Short mmCIF file of C-alpha atoms in Angstrom, two decimals:
data_model
loop_
_atom_site.label_atom_id
_atom_site.label_comp_id
_atom_site.label_asym_id
_atom_site.label_seq_id
_atom_site.Cartn_x
_atom_site.Cartn_y
_atom_site.Cartn_z
CA GLY A 888 17.46 4.26 28.87
CA GLY A 889 19.07 7.79 29.50
CA GLN A 890 22.34 8.36 31.12
CA THR A 891 22.13 9.05 34.86
CA GLY A 892 25.68 10.55 34.85
CA GLY A 893 24.30 14.06 34.50
CA MET A 894 23.44 14.45 38.22
CA THR A 895 27.14 14.19 39.35
CA GLU A 896 27.74 18.04 39.06
CA GLU A 897 25.38 18.72 42.13
CA LYS A 898 24.98 15.62 44.24
CA CYS A 899 21.45 15.85 45.48
CA PRO A 900 20.08 13.41 48.00
CA GLN A 901 18.30 10.32 46.68
CA LEU A 902 14.73 10.19 47.31
CA VAL A 903 14.26 6.47 47.69
CA ASP A 904 17.00 4.09 48.79
CA TYR A 905 15.36 0.65 48.30
CA PHE A 906 12.28 -0.94 46.86
CA VAL A 907 11.31 -4.15 48.60
CA VAL A 908 8.78 -6.98 48.19
CA ALA A 909 8.07 -8.95 51.45
CA GLY A 910 5.89 -11.99 51.97
CA LEU A 911 6.00 -15.77 51.81
CA ASP A 912 8.80 -17.14 49.51
CA PRO A 913 7.15 -20.08 47.77
CA ALA A 914 10.58 -21.87 47.76
CA GLY A 915 10.61 -21.70 51.59
CA PRO A 916 11.51 -22.07 54.26
CA TRP A 917 8.12 -21.11 56.03
CA ARG A 918 8.64 -20.28 59.66
CA PRO A 919 5.29 -20.50 61.66
CA LEU A 920 4.41 -17.74 64.10
CA ASP A 921 2.50 -17.97 67.42
CA GLU A 922 -0.03 -15.52 68.52
CA ASP A 923 2.28 -12.94 69.96
CA GLY A 924 4.37 -12.97 66.76
CA LYS A 925 7.14 -15.01 67.97
CA THR A 926 8.63 -17.71 65.74
CA SER A 927 7.68 -21.06 66.88
CA THR A 928 10.62 -23.25 67.95
CA ASN A 929 8.98 -26.52 67.13
CA SER A 930 7.03 -26.61 63.93
CA SER A 931 6.01 -30.21 64.06
CA SER A 932 4.27 -30.47 67.36
CA THR A 933 0.44 -30.90 67.52
CA PRO A 934 -1.82 -27.82 67.81
CA SER A 935 -3.20 -26.92 71.15
CA SER A 936 -6.91 -26.28 71.52
CA SER A 937 -6.64 -22.71 72.62
CA SER A 938 -4.75 -19.68 71.24
CA LEU A 939 -2.22 -20.14 68.34
CA SER A 940 -0.27 -23.30 68.12
CA SER A 941 3.21 -24.12 66.69
CA SER A 942 1.61 -24.98 63.39
CA GLY A 943 0.98 -21.26 62.75
CA ARG A 944 -2.75 -21.48 63.16
CA ALA A 945 -4.37 -18.09 64.22
CA VAL A 946 -6.41 -17.96 67.45
CA GLU A 947 -10.15 -18.68 66.90
CA SER A 948 -12.75 -16.08 67.99
CA VAL A 949 -15.62 -16.73 70.37
CA THR A 950 -18.70 -17.44 68.45
CA ASP A 951 -21.18 -18.59 71.10
CA LEU A 952 -22.03 -17.84 74.81
CA ALA A 953 -24.21 -19.75 77.19
CA VAL A 954 -25.23 -19.46 80.88
CA ILE A 955 -25.75 -22.87 82.63
CA ALA A 956 -27.44 -23.61 85.97
CA ARG A 957 -25.16 -26.39 87.38
CA GLY A 958 -27.20 -26.48 90.48
CA LEU A 959 -30.21 -27.67 88.60
CA GLY A 960 -28.07 -30.53 86.90
CA GLU A 961 -27.36 -28.62 83.70
CA GLU A 962 -24.01 -29.74 81.94
CA VAL A 963 -21.60 -27.81 79.84
CA PRO A 964 -22.88 -28.00 76.32
CA GLU A 965 -20.79 -29.87 73.75
CA GLY A 966 -17.80 -27.81 72.21
CA PHE A 967 -18.22 -25.19 74.93
CA THR A 968 -15.64 -24.21 77.84
CA CYS A 969 -16.97 -23.38 81.16
CA ILE A 970 -15.32 -20.47 83.09
CA GLU A 971 -15.05 -22.04 86.53
CA LYS A 972 -12.45 -19.83 88.12
CA THR A 973 -11.84 -16.10 88.28
CA LEU A 974 -8.46 -14.65 87.33
CA GLY A 975 -7.17 -15.18 90.66
CA GLY A 976 -8.35 -18.69 91.02
CA HIS A 977 -11.59 -18.16 93.04
CA SER A 978 -14.89 -19.51 92.18
CA ALA A 979 -16.35 -17.73 88.95
CA GLU A 980 -20.06 -18.65 89.86
CA LEU A 981 -22.26 -15.79 88.53
CA SER A 982 -25.05 -16.34 91.21
CA ALA A 983 -23.20 -16.40 94.50
CA GLY A 984 -25.44 -13.62 95.86
CA LEU A 985 -28.76 -15.43 95.23
CA ILE A 986 -30.90 -17.03 97.88
CA ASN A 987 -32.00 -20.06 95.92
CA ASN A 988 -28.62 -20.31 94.33
CA PRO A 989 -28.86 -22.11 90.88
CA HIS A 990 -25.03 -22.15 90.64
CA LEU A 991 -24.89 -20.22 87.24
CA TYR A 992 -21.67 -20.24 85.21
CA LEU A 993 -20.66 -18.70 81.96
CA CYS A 994 -19.60 -20.91 79.05
CA TYR A 995 -18.10 -19.95 75.64
CA ARG A 996 -17.40 -21.68 72.35
CA ARG A 997 -14.72 -20.76 69.84
CA GLY A 998 -15.20 -21.35 66.03
CA ARG A 999 -15.15 -20.27 62.54
CA ASP A 1000 -18.69 -21.35 61.64
CA LYS A 1001 -20.31 -17.84 62.15
CA PRO A 1002 -19.25 -14.30 62.48
CA PRO A 1003 -17.35 -13.59 65.88
CA ILE A 1004 -18.77 -11.93 68.93
CA LEU A 1005 -17.53 -8.32 69.20
CA ASP A 1006 -18.52 -7.25 72.70
CA LEU A 1007 -19.95 -8.34 75.91
CA GLY A 1008 -22.33 -6.41 78.07
CA VAL A 1009 -24.56 -6.50 81.16
CA LEU A 1010 -28.17 -5.37 81.11
CA TYR A 1011 -30.07 -4.10 84.13
CA GLU A 1012 -33.47 -4.55 83.04
CA GLY A 1013 -35.97 -1.81 83.45
CA LYS A 1014 -33.21 0.65 84.09
CA GLU A 1015 -31.84 0.88 80.44
CA GLN A 1016 -32.83 -0.17 76.90
CA LEU A 1017 -31.12 -2.95 75.05
CA LYS A 1018 -28.95 -1.20 72.33
CA GLN A 1019 -29.65 -2.03 68.71
CA GLY A 1020 -27.63 -5.05 67.47
CA TRP A 1021 -27.28 -6.57 70.90
CA TYR A 1022 -28.56 -9.91 72.10
CA ILE A 1023 -29.63 -10.95 75.53
CA ILE A 1024 -28.83 -14.35 77.07
CA GLU A 1025 -32.20 -14.74 78.65
CA THR A 1026 -32.29 -18.59 79.14
CA THR A 1027 -29.87 -21.39 79.65
CA PRO A 1028 -29.56 -24.06 76.83
CA TYR A 1029 -32.10 -25.99 78.77
CA SER A 1030 -34.70 -23.14 78.69
CA ARG A 1031 -34.38 -22.02 82.37
CA SER A 1032 -33.98 -18.38 83.24
CA ALA A 1033 -30.49 -16.93 82.92
CA ASN A 1034 -31.31 -13.99 85.20
CA LEU A 1035 -28.37 -13.28 87.47
CA SER A 1036 -30.32 -11.31 90.15
CA THR A 1037 -32.61 -12.57 92.94
CA GLY A 1038 -35.83 -11.13 91.67
CA GLY A 1039 -37.36 -11.82 95.04
CA ALA A 1040 -38.17 -8.27 95.96
CA PRO A 1041 -40.70 -6.40 93.90
CA THR A 1042 -38.25 -3.59 93.10
CA ALA A 1043 -35.44 -5.95 92.04
CA HIS A 1044 -34.58 -5.59 88.42
CA ARG A 1045 -33.44 -8.61 86.43
CA VAL A 1046 -29.85 -8.74 85.26
CA PHE A 1047 -28.73 -10.47 82.05
CA LEU A 1048 -25.43 -10.90 80.05
CA THR A 1049 -25.72 -9.56 76.61
CA TYR A 1050 -23.47 -9.55 73.52
CA ARG A 1051 -22.95 -8.03 70.05
CA ARG A 1052 -21.94 -10.12 66.95
CA ALA A 1053 -20.03 -9.06 63.86
CA LEU A 1054 -22.13 -8.60 60.87
CA ASP A 1055 -21.64 -11.27 57.98
CA THR A 1056 -20.74 -8.38 55.68
CA GLN A 1057 -17.96 -7.03 57.81
CA GLY A 1058 -15.16 -8.62 55.96
CA LEU A 1059 -12.56 -11.12 57.16
CA HIS A 1060 -10.57 -9.27 59.56
CA THR A 1061 -12.96 -7.99 62.06
CA LEU A 1062 -11.84 -7.62 65.75
CA GLY A 1063 -13.55 -10.37 67.57
CA VAL A 1064 -13.47 -11.58 71.22
CA THR A 1065 -10.68 -14.17 71.86
CA ASP A 1066 -10.71 -14.44 75.52
CA ILE A 1067 -13.28 -13.97 78.46
CA ALA A 1068 -12.56 -13.74 82.14
CA LEU A 1069 -14.27 -13.01 85.36
CA LEU A 1070 -12.72 -11.02 88.28
CA LEU A 1071 -13.35 -10.17 91.98
CA PRO A 1072 -11.97 -6.70 92.79
CA SER A 1073 -12.46 -7.56 96.48
CA LYS A 1074 -9.64 -10.24 96.01
CA GLY A 1075 -7.29 -7.66 94.42
CA GLU A 1076 -8.10 -9.02 90.86
CA VAL A 1077 -7.85 -6.48 87.95
CA ALA A 1078 -8.43 -6.93 84.32
CA PRO A 1079 -5.24 -7.95 82.43
CA HIS A 1080 -3.57 -5.10 80.44
CA THR A 1081 -5.10 -5.99 76.96
CA PHE A 1082 -8.62 -6.75 78.35
CA CYS A 1083 -11.79 -4.62 78.39
CA ARG A 1084 -13.69 -4.59 81.59
CA VAL A 1085 -17.54 -4.27 81.43
CA ASP A 1086 -18.01 -1.75 84.36
CA LYS A 1087 -21.37 -3.22 85.64
CA ASN A 1088 -21.45 -5.59 88.72
CA LEU A 1089 -22.93 -8.96 87.90
CA ASN A 1090 -23.74 -9.56 91.53
CA THR A 1091 -26.75 -7.21 92.38
CA GLY A 1092 -27.78 -9.44 95.30
CA MET A 1093 -27.41 -8.62 99.01
CA TRP A 1094 -24.62 -11.12 99.53
CA GLY A 1095 -21.43 -12.01 97.98
CA PRO A 1096 -18.63 -10.00 96.53
CA ALA A 1097 -18.97 -7.82 93.41
CA LEU A 1098 -18.16 -9.66 90.13
CA TYR A 1099 -17.18 -8.36 86.76
CA VAL A 1100 -16.62 -9.82 83.33
CA CYS A 1101 -13.71 -8.74 81.12
CA TYR A 1102 -12.80 -9.70 77.52
CA LYS A 1103 -9.81 -9.49 75.03
CA ARG A 1104 -10.36 -8.59 71.37
CA ALA A 1105 -7.92 -9.55 68.62
CA VAL A 1106 -8.04 -9.65 64.81
CA ALA A 1107 -10.47 -12.47 64.03
CA LYS A 1108 -8.99 -14.26 61.19
CA ALA A 1109 -10.55 -16.32 58.62
CA ASN A 1110 -9.29 -19.94 58.09
CA ALA A 1111 -5.54 -18.72 58.35
CA LEU A 1112 -1.99 -20.02 58.84
CA VAL A 1113 0.49 -17.40 59.95
CA TYR A 1114 4.26 -17.26 58.96
CA LYS A 1115 7.21 -15.03 59.47
CA ALA A 1116 7.63 -12.67 56.51
CA SER A 1117 10.75 -12.99 54.38
CA LEU A 1118 12.32 -10.94 51.58
CA ILE A 1119 11.13 -11.94 48.21
CA SER A 1120 12.87 -9.43 46.00
CA ARG A 1121 14.51 -6.17 46.33
CA TYR A 1122 15.93 -3.15 44.17
CA PRO A 1123 18.78 -2.53 43.92
CA GLU A 1124 20.01 -6.09 44.54
CA GLU A 1125 23.33 -4.83 45.81
CA ASP A 1126 23.61 -2.89 49.24
CA LEU A 1127 24.27 0.71 49.17
CA GLU A 1128 27.68 1.42 50.76
CA ALA A 1129 26.33 4.15 53.06
CA PHE A 1130 23.19 2.20 54.03
CA PRO A 1131 22.91 -1.65 53.70
CA LEU A 1132 19.44 -2.95 53.73
CA PRO A 1133 18.44 -4.08 57.23
CA GLU A 1134 17.44 -7.70 57.47
CA SER A 1135 14.46 -6.78 59.69
CA VAL A 1136 12.65 -4.79 56.75
CA PRO A 1137 10.24 -7.66 55.79
CA VAL A 1138 9.06 -8.04 59.49
CA PHE A 1139 8.40 -4.40 59.61
CA CYS A 1140 6.34 -4.57 56.41
CA LEU A 1141 4.21 -7.32 57.72
CA PRO A 1142 4.50 -7.10 61.60
CA MET A 1143 1.57 -9.54 62.18
CA GLY A 1144 3.26 -12.19 60.03
CA VAL A 1145 2.33 -13.41 56.51
CA THR A 1146 -1.23 -15.16 56.54
CA VAL A 1147 -2.20 -17.84 54.09
CA GLU A 1148 -6.10 -17.65 54.22
CA SER A 1149 -8.97 -19.54 52.58
CA TRP A 1150 -11.96 -17.36 51.88
CA PRO A 1151 -15.48 -18.10 50.81
CA LEU A 1152 -15.78 -17.35 47.09
CA ASN A 1153 -18.23 -14.51 47.62
CA THR A 1154 -15.83 -12.67 49.92
CA LYS A 1155 -15.62 -8.86 49.44
CA TYR A 1156 -12.46 -7.41 47.86
CA GLN A 1157 -9.94 -6.51 50.66
CA LEU A 1158 -8.47 -3.05 50.13
CA PRO A 1159 -4.71 -2.58 50.61
CA VAL A 1160 -3.59 -1.32 53.91
CA PHE A 1161 -0.86 1.34 54.07
CA SER A 1162 1.45 1.58 57.01
CA THR A 1163 4.63 3.25 58.01
CA PHE A 1164 7.66 2.47 60.23
CA VAL A 1165 10.80 4.19 61.32
CA LEU A 1166 14.29 2.38 61.69
CA THR A 1167 17.21 3.99 63.58
CA SER A 1168 20.61 3.02 62.31
CA ALA A 1169 23.68 2.53 64.59
CA SER A 1170 24.88 6.13 63.84
CA GLY A 1171 21.36 7.41 64.92
CA ASP A 1172 20.02 8.34 61.45
CA LYS A 1173 16.35 7.66 60.85
CA VAL A 1174 15.22 5.71 57.95
CA TYR A 1175 11.56 5.81 56.93
CA GLY A 1176 9.65 2.92 55.69
CA ALA A 1177 6.31 3.08 53.86
CA ALA A 1178 4.57 -0.16 52.88
CA ILE A 1179 1.33 -1.43 51.37
CA GLN A 1180 -0.03 -4.79 52.39
CA PHE A 1181 -2.41 -6.61 50.09
CA TYR A 1182 -3.77 -10.06 49.21
CA GLU A 1183 -3.01 -12.05 46.05
CA SER A 1184 -4.07 -15.56 45.11
CA PHE A 1185 -1.83 -18.50 46.12
CA SER A 1186 -1.45 -21.89 44.67
CA ARG A 1187 -3.06 -24.87 46.49
CA GLU A 1188 -0.16 -27.12 45.15
CA LEU A 1189 2.21 -25.48 47.56
CA LEU A 1190 0.31 -26.69 50.69
CA SER A 1191 0.70 -30.05 52.44
CA GLU A 1192 -2.40 -32.10 53.08
CA ARG A 1193 -2.34 -31.19 56.76
CA GLN A 1194 -2.16 -27.38 55.94
CA SER A 1195 -5.09 -27.76 53.33
CA VAL A 1196 -7.23 -29.42 56.02
CA ARG A 1197 -6.36 -26.73 58.43
CA LEU A 1198 -7.50 -24.00 55.89
CA GLY A 1199 -10.73 -25.87 55.14
CA LEU A 1200 -9.76 -26.76 51.60
CA LEU A 1201 -9.99 -30.43 52.20
CA SER A 1202 -12.73 -32.26 54.12
CA VAL A 1203 -11.56 -33.70 57.38
CA VAL A 1204 -12.84 -37.15 56.86
CA ASP A 1205 -12.35 -38.30 53.37
CA ARG A 1206 -9.81 -35.48 52.31
CA ARG A 1207 -12.05 -34.52 49.51
CA PRO A 1208 -11.19 -31.00 47.93
CA ILE A 1209 -13.62 -28.29 48.96
CA THR A 1210 -13.96 -26.12 45.78
CA ASN A 1211 -16.14 -23.17 46.98
CA ARG A 1212 -13.25 -21.41 48.67
CA SER A 1213 -10.28 -19.33 47.29
CA LEU A 1214 -6.65 -19.36 48.69
CA GLN A 1215 -5.01 -15.98 49.35
CA VAL A 1216 -1.68 -14.93 50.71
CA LYS A 1217 -0.67 -11.59 52.19
CA LYS A 1218 2.15 -9.65 50.66
CA SER A 1219 3.75 -6.24 50.94
CA ILE A 1220 5.69 -3.76 48.76
CA CYS A 1221 7.77 -1.10 50.48
CA VAL A 1222 10.15 1.78 49.96
CA LEU A 1223 12.83 2.84 52.26
CA SER A 1224 13.99 6.49 52.45
CA HIS A 1225 15.91 8.96 54.56
CA TRP A 1226 12.97 11.35 54.05
CA PRO A 1227 9.44 10.88 55.48
CA PHE A 1228 7.56 11.89 52.37
CA PHE A 1229 4.73 9.37 53.37
CA THR A 1230 1.94 10.82 51.28
CA VAL A 1231 4.11 10.76 48.09
CA PHE A 1232 5.12 7.12 48.81
CA GLN A 1233 1.61 6.06 49.68
CA LYS A 1234 0.69 7.37 46.14
CA PHE A 1235 3.53 5.70 44.53
CA LEU A 1236 3.06 2.36 46.04
CA THR A 1237 -0.75 2.48 45.49
CA PHE A 1238 0.06 3.13 41.72
CA VAL A 1239 2.59 0.10 41.64
CA TYR A 1240 0.07 -2.06 43.25
CA ARG A 1241 -2.85 -1.15 40.81
CA TYR A 1242 -0.38 -1.34 37.79
CA SER A 1243 0.64 -4.78 38.81
CA ILE A 1244 -3.03 -6.12 38.95
CA SER A 1245 -4.15 -4.47 35.72
CA GLY A 1246 -2.75 -4.68 32.22
CA PRO A 1247 -1.26 -5.70 29.91
CA HIS A 1248 0.98 -2.57 29.83
CA VAL A 1249 3.46 -1.13 27.36
CA LEU A 1250 6.05 -0.43 30.07
CA PRO A 1251 7.14 -3.27 32.48
CA LEU A 1252 6.51 -2.49 36.05
CA GLU A 1253 10.20 -2.60 36.79
CA LYS A 1254 10.85 0.37 34.52
CA HIS A 1255 8.44 2.54 36.69
CA ILE A 1256 10.10 1.52 39.82
CA SER A 1257 13.70 2.17 38.66
CA SER A 1258 12.72 5.46 37.04
CA PHE A 1259 11.09 6.69 40.24
CA MET A 1260 14.12 5.75 42.31
CA HIS A 1261 16.71 7.13 39.72
CA ASN A 1262 15.20 9.82 37.74
CA VAL A 1263 13.07 11.87 40.29
CA PRO A 1264 15.11 14.59 41.59
CA PHE A 1265 15.03 15.64 45.17
CA PRO A 1266 13.17 19.00 45.69
CA SER A 1267 15.82 21.83 46.15
CA PRO A 1268 15.71 25.64 46.76
CA GLN A 1269 16.11 26.00 42.99
CA ARG A 1270 13.22 23.51 42.25
CA PRO A 1271 11.10 23.49 45.43
CA ARG A 1272 8.13 21.80 43.63
CA ILE A 1273 8.55 18.66 41.30
CA LEU A 1274 5.58 17.11 39.55
CA VAL A 1275 6.13 13.37 38.63
CA GLN A 1276 3.93 11.98 35.97
CA LEU A 1277 3.62 8.25 36.66
CA SER A 1278 0.96 7.67 33.99
CA PRO A 1279 -1.61 9.72 31.88
CA TYR A 1280 -3.76 9.53 34.95
CA ASP A 1281 -1.47 9.48 38.00
CA ASN A 1282 0.94 12.07 39.18
CA LEU A 1283 2.71 13.02 42.38
CA LEU A 1284 3.77 16.49 43.60
CA LEU A 1285 7.09 16.46 45.58
CA CYS A 1286 7.60 19.69 47.71
CA GLN A 1287 10.75 20.79 49.59
CA PRO A 1288 10.42 19.96 53.32
CA VAL A 1289 8.95 23.01 54.93
CA SER A 1290 10.64 24.30 58.16
CA SER A 1291 7.81 24.21 60.62
CA PRO A 1292 7.55 24.06 64.43
CA LEU A 1293 6.31 20.49 64.12
CA PRO A 1294 9.17 18.25 62.75
CA LEU A 1295 8.64 16.41 59.55
CA SER A 1296 8.75 12.85 60.77
CA GLY A 1297 5.62 11.14 59.85
CA ALA A 1298 4.15 12.14 63.24
CA SER A 1299 0.39 12.74 63.48
CA PHE A 1300 -0.61 14.66 66.47
CA LEU A 1301 -4.21 14.19 65.40
CA LYS A 1302 -3.93 10.38 65.38
CA LEU A 1303 -2.30 10.66 68.81
CA LEU A 1304 -5.25 12.47 70.16
CA GLN A 1305 -7.89 10.45 68.28
CA ASN A 1306 -6.60 7.00 69.50
CA LEU A 1307 -5.40 7.87 73.02
CA GLY A 1308 -7.69 10.76 74.02
CA PRO A 1309 -6.58 13.96 75.83
CA GLU A 1310 -5.98 12.40 79.29
CA ASN A 1311 -3.88 9.57 78.13
CA ALA A 1312 -1.91 11.98 75.88
CA CYS A 1313 -1.18 14.14 78.93
CA THR A 1314 -0.06 11.19 80.91
CA LEU A 1315 2.32 10.16 78.21
CA LEU A 1316 3.57 13.71 77.76
CA LEU A 1317 4.36 13.52 81.52
CA ALA A 1318 6.11 10.18 81.09
CA VAL A 1319 8.14 11.53 78.20
CA LEU A 1320 9.25 14.65 80.20
CA THR A 1321 10.23 12.58 83.16
CA GLU A 1322 12.22 10.22 80.89
CA HIS A 1323 10.31 7.09 81.49
CA LYS A 1324 10.51 4.12 79.10
CA LEU A 1325 7.46 3.68 76.98
CA LEU A 1326 6.14 0.65 75.15
CA LEU A 1327 3.37 1.31 72.69
CA HIS A 1328 1.35 -1.55 70.98
CA SER A 1329 -1.44 -1.49 68.57
CA LEU A 1330 -3.31 -4.14 66.50
CA ARG A 1331 -3.19 -1.50 63.64
CA PRO A 1332 0.34 -1.06 62.26
CA ASP A 1333 -0.86 1.98 60.27
CA VAL A 1334 -1.59 3.87 63.44
CA LEU A 1335 1.49 2.94 65.46
CA THR A 1336 4.24 4.93 63.68
CA SER A 1337 2.01 8.14 63.47
CA VAL A 1338 1.40 7.97 67.35
CA SER A 1339 4.92 7.00 68.39
CA GLU A 1340 6.61 9.50 66.11
CA ALA A 1341 4.42 12.19 67.59
CA LEU A 1342 5.50 11.26 71.01
CA VAL A 1343 9.16 11.09 70.12
CA SER A 1344 9.00 14.60 68.49
CA VAL A 1345 7.15 16.27 71.49
#
């Protein structure tokens, strides 16, 4: 290795401060996370049937819907939950406006045995066509009509609930419906913050109040257990005097937690996901993080019997191993820097990831990482463009930060407009100018930094 002492004449800023590997430390401890990303206080209690329990189990998506006619003696199908009350606690009967009221109710079932439901809708028959890929709930499980309108008048159109399901080929982490609710605007009920409301009144009869359906979507996990991310390794191992490594970095690398997942053997290869984050130190300095999340195989030996049953790796009754599934764990590699060279960092991290899963190689991976951190000079007026050769096929171009009207912060005004739209963007701009507090949330960590940095730099 060459001497690094030659850089002392002209102290240039270091491009990268830390290289971090975050994930699930096989040695433990493993701290389960609940659905909202909070650490569970009691990891030994029994799981609840809804949402995510203290065992770290991810919420199950809705896989089936049914409309039942309780007035005609129909019962809730086995495994289904009936929505009996609206959000405000009033009756959630779907057919309140009908003359010969069959007392229709909506039921749903959660599970993992088929692709999740992605969207709900309402079809006014004769007024519109059913969109491709959508299904109609035309009958109850007992083969009676599930029409929500009276159908008495000759002009009356029939009204049905519709839904769209994820494709089998859509991979493991599709957004799926996790909660469904009904609401009566006349009673002051509104859809909760994270719910989508279907803007079509279910009650087209002459009597009874307007009734709407709304639903929440979340990332539909495969068989998964979720834990808090911890630090697996770091370089350098000693803290830098001017900037100690923040303890929160693993959580920023994997904000949705570390998932241990069992996949069917024929599952498509999951591409790595790049995301960024910004930390502000006590002195107000910004530190930029760039991370790549990916999956790698995980040993079954590290799991307890209970965890293996949860993940579908052991049969429930006789605890027999189920061999047609693979076990994967999420992991992240990350660099921290005082400079937001996110495109360069993405290329470097992608190279490190690809290098680690291929091989054998002449040079150990650690050599590439330390070389990138210590030997790559920072672009200066004398050397504004620096070409870094990572391998015969991979190179990076580092350019001196350009002075531009838009600050170099990882902000993407394009992503801000694409994700929030012009009206919401204007509302947010007004909130920023009038110094309101803002809370942004996203199911996609790769979008969150770009949008929030764009707002901060307005």
